[in-house]
C-alpha positions as semicolon CSV with decimal commas, in nm:
position;residue;x (nm);y (nm);z (nm)
1;X;0,000;0,000;0,000
2;X;0,141;0,336;-0,098
3;X;0,200;0,612;0,151
4;X;0,144;0,983;0,107
5;X;0,492;1,009;-0,046
6;X;0,391;0,802;-0,346
7;X;0,426;0,975;-0,680
8;X;0,094;1,112;-0,810
9;X;0,102;0,905;-1,127
10;X;0,203;0,579;-0,959
11;X;-0,033;0,289;-0,911
12;X;-0,023;0,250;-0,536
13;X;-0,127;-0,113;-0,497
14;X;0,161;-0,233;-0,716
15;X;0,384;-0,181;-0,411
16;X;0,166;-0,394;-0,185
17;X;0,274;-0,733;-0,055
18;X;0,075;-0,931;-0,309
19;X;0,297;-0,812;-0,598
20;X;0,624;-0,884;-0,419
21;X;0,808;-1,211;-0,394
22;X;0,830;-1,207;-0,015
23;X;0,626;-1,456;0,185
24;X;0,281;-1,370;0,323
25;X;0,151;-1,407;0,671
26;X;-0,200;-1,473;0,539
27;X;-0,271;-1,836;0,447
28;X;-0,340;-1,905;0,080
29;X;-0,498;-2,194;-0,101
30;X;-0,418;-2,259;-0,466
31;X;-0,685;-2,383;-0,702
32;X;-0,648;-2,505;-1,059
33;X;-0,907;-2,377;-1,305
34;X;-0,927;-2,516;-1,660
35;X;-1,148;-2,432;-1,956
36;X;-1,397;-2,692;-2,065
37;X;-1,586;-2,720;-2,391
38;X;-1,288;-2,668;-2,618
39;X;-1,113;-2,933;-2,823
40;X;-0,799;-2,915;-2,614
41;X;-0,735;-2,800;-2,258
42;X;-0,462;-2,544;-2,218
43;X;-0,243;-2,503;-1,912
44;X;-0,466;-2,462;-1,604
45;X;-0,495;-2,113;-1,459
46;X;-0,363;-2,108;-1,103
47;X;-0,572;-1,904;-0,864
48;X;-0,494;-1,830;-0,501
49;X;-0,744;-1,769;-0,224
50;X;-0,644;-1,457;-0,032
51;X;-0,817;-1,429;0,307
52;X;-0,817;-1,090;0,482
53;X;-0,983;-0,985;0,808
54;X;-1,121;-0,630;0,812
55;X;-1,244;-0,423;1,109
56;X;-1,599;-0,292;1,110
57;X;-1,635;0,066;1,232
58;X;-1,946;0,248;1,340
59;X;-2,039;0,590;1,208
60;X;-1,875;0,738;1,520
61;X;-1,550;0,556;1,444
62;X;-1,566;0,284;1,710
63;X;-1,480;-0,076;1,626
64;X;-1,795;-0,286;1,651
65;X;-1,681;-0,612;1,493
66;X;-1,484;-0,785;1,219
67;X;-1,555;-0,932;0,879
68;X;-1,351;-1,104;0,611
69;X;-1,279;-1,094;0,241
70;X;-1,196;-1,427;0,078
71;X;-1,119;-1,330;-0,281
72;X;-0,948;-1,502;-0,569
73;X;-0,602;-1,371;-0,646
74;X;-0,339;-1,450;-0,905
75;X;-0,022;-1,619;-0,773
76;X;0,274;-1,400;-0,686
77;X;0,468;-1,483;-1,001
78;X;0,182;-1,382;-1,234
79;X;-0,007;-1,119;-1,031
80;X;0,177;-0,820;-1,178
81;X;0,131;-0,946;-1,533
82;X;-0,242;-1,010;-1,493
83;X;-0,311;-0,671;-1,336
84;X;-0,086;-0,489;-1,583
85;X;-0,260;-0,645;-1,882
86;X;-0,602;-0,553;-1,746
87;X;-0,514;-0,191;-1,665
88;X;-0,347;-0,140;-2,005
89;X;-0,658;-0,281;-2,172
90;X;-0,887;-0,048;-1,977
91;X;-0,683;0,264;-2,048
92;X;-0,619;0,182;-2,413
93;X;-0,985;0,105;-2,482
94;X;-1,074;0,455;-2,363
95;X;-0,872;0,612;-2,644
96;X;-1,100;0,762;-2,906
97;X;-0,852;0,729;-3,189
98;X;-1,002;1,024;-3,378
99;X;-0,678;1,223;-3,434
100;X;-0,654;1,297;-3,805
101;X;-0,448;1,512;-4,039
102;X;-0,483;1,594;-4,410
103;X;-0,238;1,479;-4,670
104;X;-0,145;1,698;-4,968
105;X;-0,416;1,526;-5,169
106;X;-0,684;1,619;-4,914
107;X;-0,592;1,981;-4,842
108;X;-0,819;2,229;-5,017
109;X;-0,670;2,432;-5,302
110;X;-0,335;2,403;-5,474
111;X;-0,471;2,285;-5,807
112;X;-0,295;2,544;-6,018
113;X;0,078;2,546;-6,077
114;X;0,220;2,846;-5,880
115;X;0,468;2,956;-6,146
116;X;0,643;2,832;-6,453
117;X;0,860;2,524;-6,438
118;X;1,171;2,696;-6,573
119;X;1,343;3,037;-6,602
120;X;1,228;3,169;-6,263
121;X;1,535;3,102;-6,054
122;X;1,327;2,904;-5,805
123;X;1,288;2,535;-5,745
124;X;1,019;2,374;-5,957
125;X;0,683;2,355;-5,782
126;X;0,355;2,203;-5,888
127;X;0,130;2,295;-5,595
128;X;0,108;2,534;-5,305
129;X;-0,022;2,254;-5,087
130;X;0,307;2,064;-5,076
131;X;0,412;1,956;-4,724
132;X;0,710;2,190;-4,758
133;X;0,484;2,499;-4,753
134;X;0,273;2,645;-4,471
135;X;-0,086;2,532;-4,506
136;X;0,018;2,225;-4,700
137;X;-0,047;1,862;-4,626
138;X;0,108;1,663;-4,344
139;X;0,353;1,380;-4,405
140;X;0,296;1,067;-4,198
141;X;0,053;1,246;-3,964
142;X;-0,193;1,069;-3,735
143;X;-0,494;0,900;-3,892
144;X;-0,812;0,759;-3,732
145;X;-0,727;0,433;-3,561
146;X;-0,901;0,173;-3,348
147;X;-0,689;0,131;-3,033
148;X;-0,913;-0,125;-2,864
149;X;-0,766;-0,456;-2,756
150;X;-0,939;-0,764;-2,621
151;X;-0,906;-0,937;-2,289
152;X;-1,077;-1,246;-2,159
153;X;-1,350;-1,156;-1,912
154;X;-1,229;-1,417;-1,666
155;X;-0,880;-1,265;-1,676
156;X;-1,015;-0,915;-1,621
157;X;-1,226;-1,040;-1,332
158;X;-0,919;-1,206;-1,180
159;X;-0,722;-0,881;-1,213
160;X;-0,988;-0,686;-1,021
161;X;-1,012;-0,949;-0,747
162;X;-0,631;-0,957;-0,725
163;X;-0,614;-0,579;-0,678
164;X;-0,893;-0,587;-0,418
165;X;-0,724;-0,873;-0,237
166;X;-0,396;-0,683;-0,238
167;X;-0,560;-0,375;-0,089
168;X;-0,741;-0,575;0,179
169;X;-0,435;-0,778;0,279
170;X;-0,213;-0,471;0,325
171;X;-0,196;-0,339;0,679
172;X;-0,449;-0,057;0,716
173;X;-0,534;-0,080;0,349
174;X;-0,908;-0,136;0,386
175;X;-1,179;-0,085;0,645
176;X;-1,550;-0,158;0,668
177;X;-1,793;0,111;0,784
178;X;-2,151;0,045;0,884
179;X;-2,419;0,179;0,652
180;X;-2,420;0,558;0,686
181;X;-2,654;0,665;0,407
182;X;-2,921;0,784;0,651
183;X;-2,675;0,969;0,875
184;X;-2,666;1,279;0,658
185;X;-2,986;1,478;0,684
186;X;-2,862;1,731;0,429
187;X;-2,560;1,761;0,199
188;X;-2,265;1,901;0,388
189;X;-1,901;1,840;0,297
190;X;-1,781;1,947;0,641
191;X;-1,978;1,666;0,806
192;X;-1,839;1,409;0,565
193;X;-1,481;1,525;0,630
194;X;-1,544;1,493;1,003
195;X;-1,672;1,139;0,952
196;X;-1,361;1,052;0,750
197;X;-1,138;1,172;1,032
198;X;-1,330;0,956;1,280
199;X;-1,268;0,656;1,054
200;X;-0,894;0,730;1,043
201;X;-0,893;0,859;0,684
202;X;-0,672;1,147;0,578
203;X;-0,855;1,375;0,330
204;X;-0,521;1,438;0,158
205;X;-0,485;1,069;0,070
206;X;-0,681;0,900;-0,205
207;X;-0,974;0,695;-0,078
208;X;-1,217;0,476;-0,268
209;X;-1,562;0,410;-0,121
210;X;-1,757;0,109;-0,247
211;X;-2,127;0,110;-0,162
212;X;-2,419;-0,083;-0,305
213;X;-2,640;0,227;-0,313
214;X;-2,515;0,582;-0,270
215;X;-2,761;0,811;-0,096
216;X;-2,814;1,149;-0,260
217;X;-2,697;1,342;0,046
218;X;-2,386;1,124;0,072
219;X;-2,305;1,177;-0,296
220;X;-2,346;1,553;-0,270
221;X;-2,148;1,569;0,055
222;X;-1,850;1,384;-0,092
223;X;-1,836;1,511;-0,450
224;X;-1,632;1,821;-0,357
225;X;-1,353;1,608;-0,207
226;X;-1,105;1,571;-0,491
227;X;-0,917;1,274;-0,340
228;X;-1,231;1,065;-0,290
229;X;-1,401;0,827;-0,531
230;X;-1,753;0,703;-0,452
231;X;-1,823;0,385;-0,650
232;X;-2,096;0,125;-0,678
233;X;-2,070;-0,233;-0,813
234;X;-2,170;-0,099;-1,154
235;X;-1,888;0,158;-1,164
236;X;-1,620;-0,052;-0,993
237;X;-1,305;-0,043;-1,206
238;X;-0,945;-0,149;-1,181
239;X;-0,786;0,195;-1,221
240;X;-0,964;0,349;-0,919
241;X;-0,871;0,047;-0,709
242;X;-0,504;0,079;-0,797
243;X;-0,501;0,456;-0,775
244;X;-0,635;0,474;-0,418
245;X;-0,448;0,460;-0,089
246;X;-0,743;0,345;0,121
247;X;-1,038;0,119;0,047
248;X;-1,360;0,180;0,240
249;X;-1,640;-0,077;0,217
250;X;-1,983;-0,128;0,364
251;X;-2,103;-0,468;0,494
252;X;-2,325;-0,505;0,189
253;X;-2,028;-0,429;-0,038
254;X;-1,820;-0,695;0,140
255;X;-2,096;-0,949;0,082
256;X;-2,111;-0,851;-0,286
257;X;-1,735;-0,887;-0,332
258;X;-1,732;-1,230;-0,169
259;X;-2,016;-1,343;-0,393
260;X;-1,874;-1,192;-0,711
261;X;-1,498;-1,237;-0,669
262;X;-1,476;-1,493;-0,388
263;X;-1,340;-1,844;-0,406
264;X;-1,689;-1,993;-0,410
265;X;-1,818;-1,746;-0,671
266;X;-2,013;-1,908;-0,953
267;X;-1,865;-1,838;-1,295
268;X;-2,105;-1,677;-1,540
269;X;-2,164;-1,824;-1,884
270;X;-2,015;-1,523;-2,062
271;X;-1,700;-1,503;-1,850
272;X;-1,499;-1,674;-2,125
273;X;-1,597;-1,418;-2,388
274;X;-1,361;-1,141;-2,491
275;X;-1,411;-0,801;-2,335
276;X;-1,317;-0,483;-2,526
277;X;-1,502;-0,230;-2,312
278;X;-1,266;-0,046;-2,080
279;X;-1,516;0,090;-1,829
280;X;-1,803;-0,155;-1,817
281;X;-1,904;-0,342;-1,505
282;X;-1,653;-0,613;-1,421
């Protein structure tokens, strides 16, 4: 887990214990997963079960219990590669690819020969729209391009669960707060900042909140905090997970993560299909 000294553009969870070769204190169980239905079975995909115990805090900041996250995670030797491939896919699929320049054949004008071929003392020229003149065409300029790349949905799902597991397993990386949607009678950023301080969160550090439903007053109270991201299962994405220093969950969100990304999670029928959307629900 990155500290406040982490570079702004760094992905903080890449420095967590899950992406290092050192041994873990948390027990892990390795599972072999293979594709069925194809003519041949490729090398099984190794998946590790990463168990993390998280404290549950009340709205006042007092510890009222504990819960756990038992998520699938890629093994240490492949975790960085899986997460890197998924984040590159997400960022590259967001590129519009609409940059375009005009060649000399597309620039308007230049149909007439500027001056005679000979006896002028100048170099011969057939058009004013040559790339050597201002206003002319562009040589080897950018053209519209499709930047999208494909990734298997099961691999993308494993990358998200690996990043979540890394955040939860790091010391102080994640906490669980009781449902607080009804605690804000009206939108007020000052009250939300006070609640964050009671939960041990520094407003200067990046925090990602994951809630099943975001109350309107909570959304309006937190939207002016530039270091905070308020997400739901529909908007959960790998970049915000990696780019945050603290992960804040609700009990309902913990239950969702265990059901969706846990060891006992049921694989969906379309998990083997390719995914080219960078920001869709994982």
